[in-house]
Short mmCIF file of C-alpha atoms in Angstrom, two decimals:
data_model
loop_
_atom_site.label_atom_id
_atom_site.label_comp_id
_atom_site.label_asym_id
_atom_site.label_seq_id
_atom_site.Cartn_x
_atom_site.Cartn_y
_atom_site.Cartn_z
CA UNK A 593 -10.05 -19.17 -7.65
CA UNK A 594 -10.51 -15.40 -7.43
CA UNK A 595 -12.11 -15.96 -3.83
CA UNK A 596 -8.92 -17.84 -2.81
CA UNK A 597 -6.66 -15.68 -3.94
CA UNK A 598 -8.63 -12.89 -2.00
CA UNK A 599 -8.20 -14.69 1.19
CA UNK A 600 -4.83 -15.90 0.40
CA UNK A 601 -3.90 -11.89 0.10
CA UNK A 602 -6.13 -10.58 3.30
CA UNK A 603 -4.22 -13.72 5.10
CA UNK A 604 -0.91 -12.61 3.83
CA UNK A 605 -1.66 -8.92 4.82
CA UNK A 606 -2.31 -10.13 8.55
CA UNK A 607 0.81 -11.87 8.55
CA UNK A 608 2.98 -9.93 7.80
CA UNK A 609 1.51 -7.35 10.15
CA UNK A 610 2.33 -9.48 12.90
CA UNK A 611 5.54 -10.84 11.57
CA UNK A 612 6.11 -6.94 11.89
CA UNK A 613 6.94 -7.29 8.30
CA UNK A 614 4.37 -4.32 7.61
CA UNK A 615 2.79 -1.55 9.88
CA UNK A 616 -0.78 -0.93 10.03
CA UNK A 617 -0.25 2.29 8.27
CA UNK A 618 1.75 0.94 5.24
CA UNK A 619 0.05 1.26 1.62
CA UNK A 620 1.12 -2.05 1.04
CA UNK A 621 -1.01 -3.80 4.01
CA UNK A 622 -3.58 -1.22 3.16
CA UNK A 623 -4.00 -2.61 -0.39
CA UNK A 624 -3.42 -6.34 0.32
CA UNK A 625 -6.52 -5.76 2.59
CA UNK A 626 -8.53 -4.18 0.00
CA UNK A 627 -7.69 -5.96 -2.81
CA UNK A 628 -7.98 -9.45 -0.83
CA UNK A 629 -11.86 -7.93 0.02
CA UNK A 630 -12.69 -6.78 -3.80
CA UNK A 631 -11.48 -10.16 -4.82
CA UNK A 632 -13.66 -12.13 -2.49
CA UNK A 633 -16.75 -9.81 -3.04
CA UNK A 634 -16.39 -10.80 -6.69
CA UNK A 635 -16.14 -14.68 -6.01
CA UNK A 636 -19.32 -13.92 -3.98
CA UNK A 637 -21.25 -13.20 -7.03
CA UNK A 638 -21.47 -17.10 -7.77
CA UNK A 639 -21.30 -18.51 -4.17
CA UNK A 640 -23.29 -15.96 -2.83
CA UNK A 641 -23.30 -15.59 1.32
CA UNK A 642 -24.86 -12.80 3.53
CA UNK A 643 -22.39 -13.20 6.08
CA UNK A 644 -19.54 -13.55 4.07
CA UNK A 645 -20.69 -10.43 1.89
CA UNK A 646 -21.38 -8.28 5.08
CA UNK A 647 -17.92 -8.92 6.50
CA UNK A 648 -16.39 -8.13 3.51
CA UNK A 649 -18.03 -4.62 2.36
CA UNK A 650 -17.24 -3.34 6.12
CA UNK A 651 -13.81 -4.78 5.56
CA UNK A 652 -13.02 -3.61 1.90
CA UNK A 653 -14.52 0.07 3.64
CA UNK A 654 -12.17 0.16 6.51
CA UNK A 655 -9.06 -0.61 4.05
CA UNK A 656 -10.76 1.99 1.99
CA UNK A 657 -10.87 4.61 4.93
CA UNK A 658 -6.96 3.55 5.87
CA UNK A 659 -6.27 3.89 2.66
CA UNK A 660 -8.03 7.85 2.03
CA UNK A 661 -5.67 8.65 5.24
CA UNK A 662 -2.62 7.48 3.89
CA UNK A 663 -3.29 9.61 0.83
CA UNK A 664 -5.17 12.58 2.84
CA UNK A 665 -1.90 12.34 5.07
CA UNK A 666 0.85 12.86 2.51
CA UNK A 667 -1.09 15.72 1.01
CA UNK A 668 -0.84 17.23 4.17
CA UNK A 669 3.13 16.06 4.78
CA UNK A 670 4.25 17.83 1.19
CA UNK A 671 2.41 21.45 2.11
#
C-alpha cells in the first residue's frame, strides 16, 4: 500500500503540473514529488528492485534539491 500511495502522489504531482494546476517551483509539487519517492523507497524494503531503488533516490534528491531552493530562495526574498 505505502508503494501505491507513493506513486499515486508522484502521479498526481505530474498532473497537475501539466494540468497547469501547479508550477514546477511550487512547494506543493515539490513535496508531492518527494514524499511520493520516500514512500516508494520504503515499500522497496520488502519488494526490493535495483532499478526501481536507483530511480527513486535520484528522484527523491532532485525534489530534495528543488525543494533547498525554494527555501534558500525565500531566505534570500525576506533580506
Amino acid at each position: 500500500i505505502t508503494g501505491l500511495v507513493g506513486v499515486f502522489l508522484a502521479l498526481l504531482a505530474y498532473l497537475l503540473l501539466n494540468m497547469d494546476r501547479l508550477q514546477q517551483k511550487d512547494l506543493s509539487f515539490l513535496l508531492l514529488n518527494c514524499v511520493g519517492a520516500a514512500m516508494i523507497l520504503v515499500s522497496l524494503v520488502k519488494h526490493w528492485n535495483v532499478a526501481s531503488f536507483v530511480i527513486e533516490i535520484a528522484w527523491l534528491f532532485i525534489s530534495l534539491y528543488g525543494l533547498l531552493r525554494v527555501f534558500v530562495y525565500a531566505k534570500d526574498s525576506k533580506s
